[in-house]
Short mmCIF file of N, CA, C and O in Angstrom, two decimals:
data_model
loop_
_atom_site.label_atom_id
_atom_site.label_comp_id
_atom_site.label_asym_id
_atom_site.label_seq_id
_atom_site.Cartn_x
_atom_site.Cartn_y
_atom_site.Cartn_z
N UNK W 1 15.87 -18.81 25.91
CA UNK W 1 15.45 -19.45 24.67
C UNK W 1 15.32 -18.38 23.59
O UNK W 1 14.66 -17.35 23.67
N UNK W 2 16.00 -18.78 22.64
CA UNK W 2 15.76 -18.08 20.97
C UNK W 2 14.42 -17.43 21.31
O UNK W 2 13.64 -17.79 22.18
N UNK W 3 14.26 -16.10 20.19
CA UNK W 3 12.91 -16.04 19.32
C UNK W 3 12.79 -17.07 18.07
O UNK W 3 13.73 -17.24 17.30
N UNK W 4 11.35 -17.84 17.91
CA UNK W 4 10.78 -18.53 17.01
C UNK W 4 11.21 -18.11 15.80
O UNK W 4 10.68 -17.01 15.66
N UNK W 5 12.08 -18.42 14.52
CA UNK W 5 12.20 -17.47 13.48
C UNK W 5 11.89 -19.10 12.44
O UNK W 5 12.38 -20.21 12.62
N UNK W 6 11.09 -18.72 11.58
CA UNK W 6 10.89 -19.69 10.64
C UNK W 6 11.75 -20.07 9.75
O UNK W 6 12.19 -19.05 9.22
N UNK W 7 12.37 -21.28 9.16
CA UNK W 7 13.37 -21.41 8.33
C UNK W 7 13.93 -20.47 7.30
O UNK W 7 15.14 -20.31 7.13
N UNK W 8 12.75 -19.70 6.46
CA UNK W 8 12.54 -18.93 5.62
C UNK W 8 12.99 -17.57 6.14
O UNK W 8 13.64 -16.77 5.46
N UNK W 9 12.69 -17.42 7.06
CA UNK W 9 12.57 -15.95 8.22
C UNK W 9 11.47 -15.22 8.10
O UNK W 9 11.35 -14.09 8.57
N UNK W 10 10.76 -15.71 7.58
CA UNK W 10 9.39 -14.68 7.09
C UNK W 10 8.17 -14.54 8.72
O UNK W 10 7.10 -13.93 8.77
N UNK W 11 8.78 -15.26 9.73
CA UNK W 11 8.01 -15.06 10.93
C UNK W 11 9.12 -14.65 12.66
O UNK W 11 9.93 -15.45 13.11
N UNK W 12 8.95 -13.87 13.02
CA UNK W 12 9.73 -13.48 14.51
C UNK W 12 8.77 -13.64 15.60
O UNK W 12 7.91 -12.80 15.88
N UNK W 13 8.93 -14.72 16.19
CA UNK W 13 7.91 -14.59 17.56
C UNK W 13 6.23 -14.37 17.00
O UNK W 13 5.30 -13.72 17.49
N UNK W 14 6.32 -15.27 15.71
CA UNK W 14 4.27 -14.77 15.26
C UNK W 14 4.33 -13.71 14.66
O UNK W 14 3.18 -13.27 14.68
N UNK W 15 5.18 -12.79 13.97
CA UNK W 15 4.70 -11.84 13.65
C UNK W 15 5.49 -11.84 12.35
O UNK W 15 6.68 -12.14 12.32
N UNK W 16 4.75 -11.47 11.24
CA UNK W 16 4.81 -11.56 9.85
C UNK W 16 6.01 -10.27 9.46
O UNK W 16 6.00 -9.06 9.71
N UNK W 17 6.81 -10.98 8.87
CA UNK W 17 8.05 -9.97 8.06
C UNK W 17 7.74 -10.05 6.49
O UNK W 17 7.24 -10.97 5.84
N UNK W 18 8.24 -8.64 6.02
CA UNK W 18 7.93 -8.44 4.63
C UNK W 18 8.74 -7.72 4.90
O UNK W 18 8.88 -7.03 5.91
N UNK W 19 9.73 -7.87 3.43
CA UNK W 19 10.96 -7.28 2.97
C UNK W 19 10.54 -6.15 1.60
O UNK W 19 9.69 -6.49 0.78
N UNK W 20 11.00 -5.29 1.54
CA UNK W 20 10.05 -4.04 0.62
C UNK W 20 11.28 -3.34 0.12
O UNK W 20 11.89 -2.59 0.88
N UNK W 21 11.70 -3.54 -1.12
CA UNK W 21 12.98 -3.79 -1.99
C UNK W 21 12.59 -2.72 -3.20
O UNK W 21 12.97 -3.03 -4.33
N UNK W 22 11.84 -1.46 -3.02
CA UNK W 22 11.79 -0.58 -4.15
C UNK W 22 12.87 0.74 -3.49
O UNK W 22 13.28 1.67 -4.18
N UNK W 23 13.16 0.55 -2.11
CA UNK W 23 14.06 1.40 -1.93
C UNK W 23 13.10 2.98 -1.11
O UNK W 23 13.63 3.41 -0.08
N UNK W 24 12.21 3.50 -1.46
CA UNK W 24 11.51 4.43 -1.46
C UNK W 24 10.83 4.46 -0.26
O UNK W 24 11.09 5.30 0.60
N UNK W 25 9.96 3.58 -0.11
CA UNK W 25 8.61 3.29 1.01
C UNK W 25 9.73 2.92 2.35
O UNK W 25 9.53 3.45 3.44
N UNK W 26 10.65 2.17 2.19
CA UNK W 26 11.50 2.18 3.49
C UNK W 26 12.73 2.08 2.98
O UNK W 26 12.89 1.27 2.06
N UNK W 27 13.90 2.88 3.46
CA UNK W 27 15.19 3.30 3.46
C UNK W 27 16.18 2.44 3.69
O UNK W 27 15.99 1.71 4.66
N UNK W 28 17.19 2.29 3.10
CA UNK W 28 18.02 0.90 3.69
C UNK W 28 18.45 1.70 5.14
O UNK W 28 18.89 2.84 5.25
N UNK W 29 18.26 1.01 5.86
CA UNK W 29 18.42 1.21 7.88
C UNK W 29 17.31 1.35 8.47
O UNK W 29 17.17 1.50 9.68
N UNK W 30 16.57 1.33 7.79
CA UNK W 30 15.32 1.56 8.53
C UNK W 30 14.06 0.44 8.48
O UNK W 30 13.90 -0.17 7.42
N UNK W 31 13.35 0.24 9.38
CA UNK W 31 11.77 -0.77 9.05
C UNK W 31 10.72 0.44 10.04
O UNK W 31 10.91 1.56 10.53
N UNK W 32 9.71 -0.42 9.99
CA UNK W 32 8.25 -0.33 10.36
C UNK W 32 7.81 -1.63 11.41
O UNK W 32 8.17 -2.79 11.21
N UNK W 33 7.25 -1.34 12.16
CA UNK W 33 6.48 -2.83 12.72
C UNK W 33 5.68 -2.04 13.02
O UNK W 33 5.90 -0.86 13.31
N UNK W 34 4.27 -2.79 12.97
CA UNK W 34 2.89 -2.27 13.24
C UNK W 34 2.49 -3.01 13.30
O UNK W 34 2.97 -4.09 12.98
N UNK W 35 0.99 -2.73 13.93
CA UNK W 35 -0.18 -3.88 14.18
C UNK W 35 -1.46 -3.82 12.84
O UNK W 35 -2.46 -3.10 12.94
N UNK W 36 -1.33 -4.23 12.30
CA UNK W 36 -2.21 -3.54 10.75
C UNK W 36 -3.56 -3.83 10.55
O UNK W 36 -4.13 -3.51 9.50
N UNK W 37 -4.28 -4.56 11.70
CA UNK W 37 -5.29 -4.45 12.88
C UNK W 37 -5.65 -3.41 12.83
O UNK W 37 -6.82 -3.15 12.58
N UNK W 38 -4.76 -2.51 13.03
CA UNK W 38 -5.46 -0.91 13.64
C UNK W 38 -5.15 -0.39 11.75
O UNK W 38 -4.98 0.81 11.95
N UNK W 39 -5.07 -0.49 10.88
CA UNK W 39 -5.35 0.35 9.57
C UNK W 39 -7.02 -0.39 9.01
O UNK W 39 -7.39 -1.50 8.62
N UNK W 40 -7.74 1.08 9.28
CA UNK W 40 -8.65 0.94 8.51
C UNK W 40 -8.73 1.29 7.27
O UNK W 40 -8.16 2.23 6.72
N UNK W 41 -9.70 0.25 6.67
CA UNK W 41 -10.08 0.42 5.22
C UNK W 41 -11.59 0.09 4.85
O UNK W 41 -12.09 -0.97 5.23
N UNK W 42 -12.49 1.26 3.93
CA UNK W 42 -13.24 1.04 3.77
C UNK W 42 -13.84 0.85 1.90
O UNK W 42 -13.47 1.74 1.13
N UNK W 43 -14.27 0.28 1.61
CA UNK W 43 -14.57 0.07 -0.07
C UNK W 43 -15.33 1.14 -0.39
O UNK W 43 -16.47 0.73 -0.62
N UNK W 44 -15.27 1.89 -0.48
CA UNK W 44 -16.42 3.35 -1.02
C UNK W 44 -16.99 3.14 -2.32
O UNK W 44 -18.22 3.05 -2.29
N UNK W 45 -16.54 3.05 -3.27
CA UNK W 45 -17.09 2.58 -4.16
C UNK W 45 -16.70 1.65 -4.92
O UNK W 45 -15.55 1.59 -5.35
N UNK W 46 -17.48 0.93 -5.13
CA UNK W 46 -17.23 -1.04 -6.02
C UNK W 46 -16.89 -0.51 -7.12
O UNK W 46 -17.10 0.62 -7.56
N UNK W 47 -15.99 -2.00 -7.84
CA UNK W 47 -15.14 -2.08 -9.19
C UNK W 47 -16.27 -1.88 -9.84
O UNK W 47 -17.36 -2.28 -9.45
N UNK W 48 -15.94 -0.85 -11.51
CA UNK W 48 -16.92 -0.70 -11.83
C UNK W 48 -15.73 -0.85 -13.20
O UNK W 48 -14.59 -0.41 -13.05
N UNK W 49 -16.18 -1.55 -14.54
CA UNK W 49 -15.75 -1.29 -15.75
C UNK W 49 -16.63 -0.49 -16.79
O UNK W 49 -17.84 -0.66 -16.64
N UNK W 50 -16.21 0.41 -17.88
CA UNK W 50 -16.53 1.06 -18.71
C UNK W 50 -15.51 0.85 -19.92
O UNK W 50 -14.29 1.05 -19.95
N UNK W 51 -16.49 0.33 -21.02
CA UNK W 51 -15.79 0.22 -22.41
C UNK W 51 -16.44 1.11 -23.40
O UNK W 51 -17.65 1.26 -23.63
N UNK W 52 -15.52 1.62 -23.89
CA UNK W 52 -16.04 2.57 -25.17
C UNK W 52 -15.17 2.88 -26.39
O UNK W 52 -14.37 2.08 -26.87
N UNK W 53 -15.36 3.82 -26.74
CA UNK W 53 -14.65 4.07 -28.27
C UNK W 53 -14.67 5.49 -28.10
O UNK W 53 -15.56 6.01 -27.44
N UNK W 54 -13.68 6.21 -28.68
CA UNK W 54 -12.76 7.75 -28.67
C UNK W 54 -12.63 8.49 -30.12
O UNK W 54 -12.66 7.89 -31.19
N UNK W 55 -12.54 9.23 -30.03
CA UNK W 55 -12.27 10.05 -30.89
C UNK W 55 -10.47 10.34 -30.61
O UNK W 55 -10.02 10.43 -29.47
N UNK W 56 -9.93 10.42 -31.38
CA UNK W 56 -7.95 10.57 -31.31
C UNK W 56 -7.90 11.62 -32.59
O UNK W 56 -8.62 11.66 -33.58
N UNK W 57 -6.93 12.35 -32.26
CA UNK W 57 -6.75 13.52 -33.05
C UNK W 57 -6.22 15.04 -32.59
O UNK W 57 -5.66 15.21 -31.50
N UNK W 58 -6.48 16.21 -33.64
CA UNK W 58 -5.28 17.16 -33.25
C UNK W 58 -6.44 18.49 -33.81
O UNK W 58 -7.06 17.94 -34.72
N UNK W 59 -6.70 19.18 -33.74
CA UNK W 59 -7.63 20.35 -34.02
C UNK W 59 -7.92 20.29 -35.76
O UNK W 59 -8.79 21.06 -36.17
N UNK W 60 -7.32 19.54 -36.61
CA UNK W 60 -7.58 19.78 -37.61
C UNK W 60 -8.77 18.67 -38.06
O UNK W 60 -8.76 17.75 -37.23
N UNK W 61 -9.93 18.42 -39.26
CA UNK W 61 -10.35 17.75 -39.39
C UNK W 61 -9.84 16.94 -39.62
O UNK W 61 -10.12 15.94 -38.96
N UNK W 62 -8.81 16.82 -40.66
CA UNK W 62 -8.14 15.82 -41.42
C UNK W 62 -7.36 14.96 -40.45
O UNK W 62 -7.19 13.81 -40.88
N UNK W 63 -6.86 15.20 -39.28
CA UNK W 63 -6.49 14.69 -38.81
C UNK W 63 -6.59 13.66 -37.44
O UNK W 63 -5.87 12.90 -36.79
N UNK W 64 -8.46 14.33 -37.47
CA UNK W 64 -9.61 13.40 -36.38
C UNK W 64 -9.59 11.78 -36.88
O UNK W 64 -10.24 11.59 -37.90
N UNK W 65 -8.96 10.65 -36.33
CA UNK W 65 -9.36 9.02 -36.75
C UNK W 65 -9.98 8.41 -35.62
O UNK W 65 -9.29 8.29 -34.60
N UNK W 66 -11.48 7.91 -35.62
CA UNK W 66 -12.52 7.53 -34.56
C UNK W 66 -11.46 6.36 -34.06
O UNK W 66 -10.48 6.01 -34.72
N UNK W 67 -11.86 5.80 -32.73
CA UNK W 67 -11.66 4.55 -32.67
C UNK W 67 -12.60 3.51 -33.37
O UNK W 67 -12.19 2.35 -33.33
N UNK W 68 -13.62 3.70 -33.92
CA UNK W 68 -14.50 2.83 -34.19
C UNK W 68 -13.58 2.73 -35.85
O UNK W 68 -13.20 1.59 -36.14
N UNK W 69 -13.35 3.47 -36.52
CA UNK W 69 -12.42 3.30 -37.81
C UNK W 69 -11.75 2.73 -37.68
O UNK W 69 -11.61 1.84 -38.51
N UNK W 70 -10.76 2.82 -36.47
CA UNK W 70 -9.55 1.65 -36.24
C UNK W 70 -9.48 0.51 -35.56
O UNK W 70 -8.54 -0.26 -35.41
N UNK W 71 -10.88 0.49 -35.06
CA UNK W 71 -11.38 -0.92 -34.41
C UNK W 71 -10.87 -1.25 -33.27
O UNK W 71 -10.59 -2.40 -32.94
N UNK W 72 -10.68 0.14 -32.34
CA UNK W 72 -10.35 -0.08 -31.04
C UNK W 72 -10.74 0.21 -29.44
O UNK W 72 -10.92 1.40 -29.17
N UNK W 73 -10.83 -0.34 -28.81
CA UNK W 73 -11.90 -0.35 -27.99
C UNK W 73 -10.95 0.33 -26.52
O UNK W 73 -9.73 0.20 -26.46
N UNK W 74 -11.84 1.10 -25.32
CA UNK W 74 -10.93 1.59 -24.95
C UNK W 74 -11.17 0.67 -23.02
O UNK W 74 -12.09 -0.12 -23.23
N UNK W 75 -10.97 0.59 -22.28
CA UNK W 75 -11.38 -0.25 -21.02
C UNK W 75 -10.86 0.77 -20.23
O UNK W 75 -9.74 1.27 -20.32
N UNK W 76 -11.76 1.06 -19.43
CA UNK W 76 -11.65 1.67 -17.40
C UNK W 76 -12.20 1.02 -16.91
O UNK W 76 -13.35 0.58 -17.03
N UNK W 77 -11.02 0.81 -15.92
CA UNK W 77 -11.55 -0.06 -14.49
C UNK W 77 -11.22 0.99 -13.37
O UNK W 77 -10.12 1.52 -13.26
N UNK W 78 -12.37 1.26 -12.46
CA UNK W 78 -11.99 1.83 -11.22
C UNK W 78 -12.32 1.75 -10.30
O UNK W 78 -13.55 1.82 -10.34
N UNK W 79 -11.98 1.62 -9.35
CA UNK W 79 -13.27 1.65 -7.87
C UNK W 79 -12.01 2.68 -6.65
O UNK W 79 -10.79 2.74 -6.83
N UNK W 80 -12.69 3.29 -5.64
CA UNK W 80 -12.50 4.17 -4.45
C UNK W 80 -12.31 3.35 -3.56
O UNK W 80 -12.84 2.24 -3.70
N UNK W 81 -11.45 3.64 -2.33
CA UNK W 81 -11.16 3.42 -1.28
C UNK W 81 -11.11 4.27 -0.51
O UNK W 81 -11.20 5.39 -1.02
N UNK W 82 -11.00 4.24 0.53
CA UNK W 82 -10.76 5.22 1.88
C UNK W 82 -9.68 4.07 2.72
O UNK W 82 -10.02 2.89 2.79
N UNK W 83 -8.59 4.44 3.24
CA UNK W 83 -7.56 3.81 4.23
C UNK W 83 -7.33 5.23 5.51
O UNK W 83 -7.12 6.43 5.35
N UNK W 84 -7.45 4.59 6.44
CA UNK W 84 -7.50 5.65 7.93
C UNK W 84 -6.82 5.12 9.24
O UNK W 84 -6.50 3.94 9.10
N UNK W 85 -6.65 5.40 9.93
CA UNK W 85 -5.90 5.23 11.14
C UNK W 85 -6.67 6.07 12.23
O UNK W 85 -6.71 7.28 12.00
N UNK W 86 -7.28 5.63 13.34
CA UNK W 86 -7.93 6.56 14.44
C UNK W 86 -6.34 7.45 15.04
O UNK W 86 -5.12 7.29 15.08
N UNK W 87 -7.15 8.17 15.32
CA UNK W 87 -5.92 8.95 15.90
C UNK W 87 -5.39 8.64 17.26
O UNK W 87 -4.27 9.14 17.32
N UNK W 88 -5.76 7.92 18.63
CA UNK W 88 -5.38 7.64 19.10
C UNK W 88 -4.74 5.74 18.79
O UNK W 88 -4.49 4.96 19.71
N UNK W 89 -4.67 5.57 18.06
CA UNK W 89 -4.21 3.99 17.51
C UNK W 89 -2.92 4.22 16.63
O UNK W 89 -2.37 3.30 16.03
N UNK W 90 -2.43 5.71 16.61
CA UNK W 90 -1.35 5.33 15.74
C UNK W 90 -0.32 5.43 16.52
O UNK W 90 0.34 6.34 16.03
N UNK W 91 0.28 4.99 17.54
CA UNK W 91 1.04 4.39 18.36
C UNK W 91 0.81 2.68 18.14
O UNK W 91 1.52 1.84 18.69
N UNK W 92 -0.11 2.44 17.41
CA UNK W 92 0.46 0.80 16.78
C UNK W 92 1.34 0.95 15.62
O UNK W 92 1.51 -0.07 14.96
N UNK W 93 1.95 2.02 15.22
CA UNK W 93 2.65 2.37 13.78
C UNK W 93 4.29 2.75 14.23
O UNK W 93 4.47 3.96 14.36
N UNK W 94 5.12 2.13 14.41
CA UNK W 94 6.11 2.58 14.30
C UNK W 94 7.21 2.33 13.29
O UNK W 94 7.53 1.17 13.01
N UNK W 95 7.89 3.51 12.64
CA UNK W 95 8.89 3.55 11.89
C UNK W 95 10.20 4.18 12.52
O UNK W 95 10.17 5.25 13.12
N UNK W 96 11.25 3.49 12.35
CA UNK W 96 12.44 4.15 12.96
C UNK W 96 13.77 3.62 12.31
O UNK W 96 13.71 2.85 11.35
N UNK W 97 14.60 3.91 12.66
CA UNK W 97 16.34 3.66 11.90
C UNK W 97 16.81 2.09 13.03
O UNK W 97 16.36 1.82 14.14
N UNK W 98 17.49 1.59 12.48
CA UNK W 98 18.18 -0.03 13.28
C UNK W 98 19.27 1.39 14.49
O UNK W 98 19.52 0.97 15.62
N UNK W 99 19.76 2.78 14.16
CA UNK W 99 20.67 2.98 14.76
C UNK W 99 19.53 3.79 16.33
O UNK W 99 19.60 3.60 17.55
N UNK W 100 18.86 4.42 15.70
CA UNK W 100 18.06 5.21 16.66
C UNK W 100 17.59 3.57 17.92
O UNK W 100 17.23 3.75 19.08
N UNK W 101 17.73 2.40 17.39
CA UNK W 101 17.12 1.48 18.22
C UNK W 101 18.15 0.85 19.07
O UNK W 101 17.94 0.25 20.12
N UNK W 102 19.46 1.08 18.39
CA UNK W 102 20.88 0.79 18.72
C UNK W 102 21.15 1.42 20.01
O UNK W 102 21.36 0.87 21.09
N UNK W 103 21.12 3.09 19.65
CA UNK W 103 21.36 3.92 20.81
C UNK W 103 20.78 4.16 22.11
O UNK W 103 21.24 4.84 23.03
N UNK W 104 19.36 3.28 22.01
CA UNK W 104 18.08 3.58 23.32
C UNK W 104 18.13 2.41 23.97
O UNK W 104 17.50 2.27 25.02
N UNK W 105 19.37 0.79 23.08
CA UNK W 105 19.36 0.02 23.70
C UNK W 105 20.74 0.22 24.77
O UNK W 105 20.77 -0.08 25.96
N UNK W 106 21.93 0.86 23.88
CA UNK W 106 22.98 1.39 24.50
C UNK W 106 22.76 2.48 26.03
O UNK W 106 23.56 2.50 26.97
N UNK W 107 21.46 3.32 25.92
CA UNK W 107 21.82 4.21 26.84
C UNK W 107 21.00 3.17 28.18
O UNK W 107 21.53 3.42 29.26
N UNK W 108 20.01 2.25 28.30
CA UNK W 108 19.48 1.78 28.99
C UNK W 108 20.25 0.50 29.35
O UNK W 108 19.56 -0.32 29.95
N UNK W 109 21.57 0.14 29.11
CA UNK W 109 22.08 -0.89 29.38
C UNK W 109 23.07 -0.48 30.67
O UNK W 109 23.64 0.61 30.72
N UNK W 110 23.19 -1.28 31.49
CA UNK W 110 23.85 -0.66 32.93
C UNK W 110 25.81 -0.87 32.46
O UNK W 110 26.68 -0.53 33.26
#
């Protein structure tokens, strides 16, 4: 019997596919499957916003204009994270090439 694949394909046998199309984070030939269970994450520090007003300008006086003159206001948003992996759990992480998976199915086939 088949593996389960959802019309869409977004599921193999229960397990969630995501396609990641910036090119960078994964290589065309290559994926990842992991258990993402085992990536920890902790919130270190909560969203915090800060609004204020600046000073903009260049060493000369004449050329200091406040934000409060130009009526503009400035917004930070930030908060901390921590993301970790125990060290014996990262054997739930694998990344590899479709060919490297090609060849280990080739050499184990009678």
């Amino acid at each position: 019997m088949p593996t389960f694949v959802l019309p869409d394909g977004t599921k193999v046998s229960g397990v969630q596919i995501f396609e990641v199309a910036d090119g960078t984070t994964v290589p065309a030939g290559t994926f990842i499957v992991a258990d993402w269970r085992k990536l920890r994450f902790e919130n270190y520090k909560t969203f915090t916003v800060r609004i204020g007003q600046g000073i903009v300008g260049s060493a000369t006086a004449a050329n200091i204009v406040s934000d409060f003159e130009s009526n503009l206001y400035t917004l930070i948003g930030e908060s901390r994270y921590h993301l970790w992996i125990y060290e014996n759990e990262k054997t739930a992480f694998l990344k590899t090439t479709f060919a490297a998976v090609k060849t280990a199915i080739e050499l184990t086939t009678p």
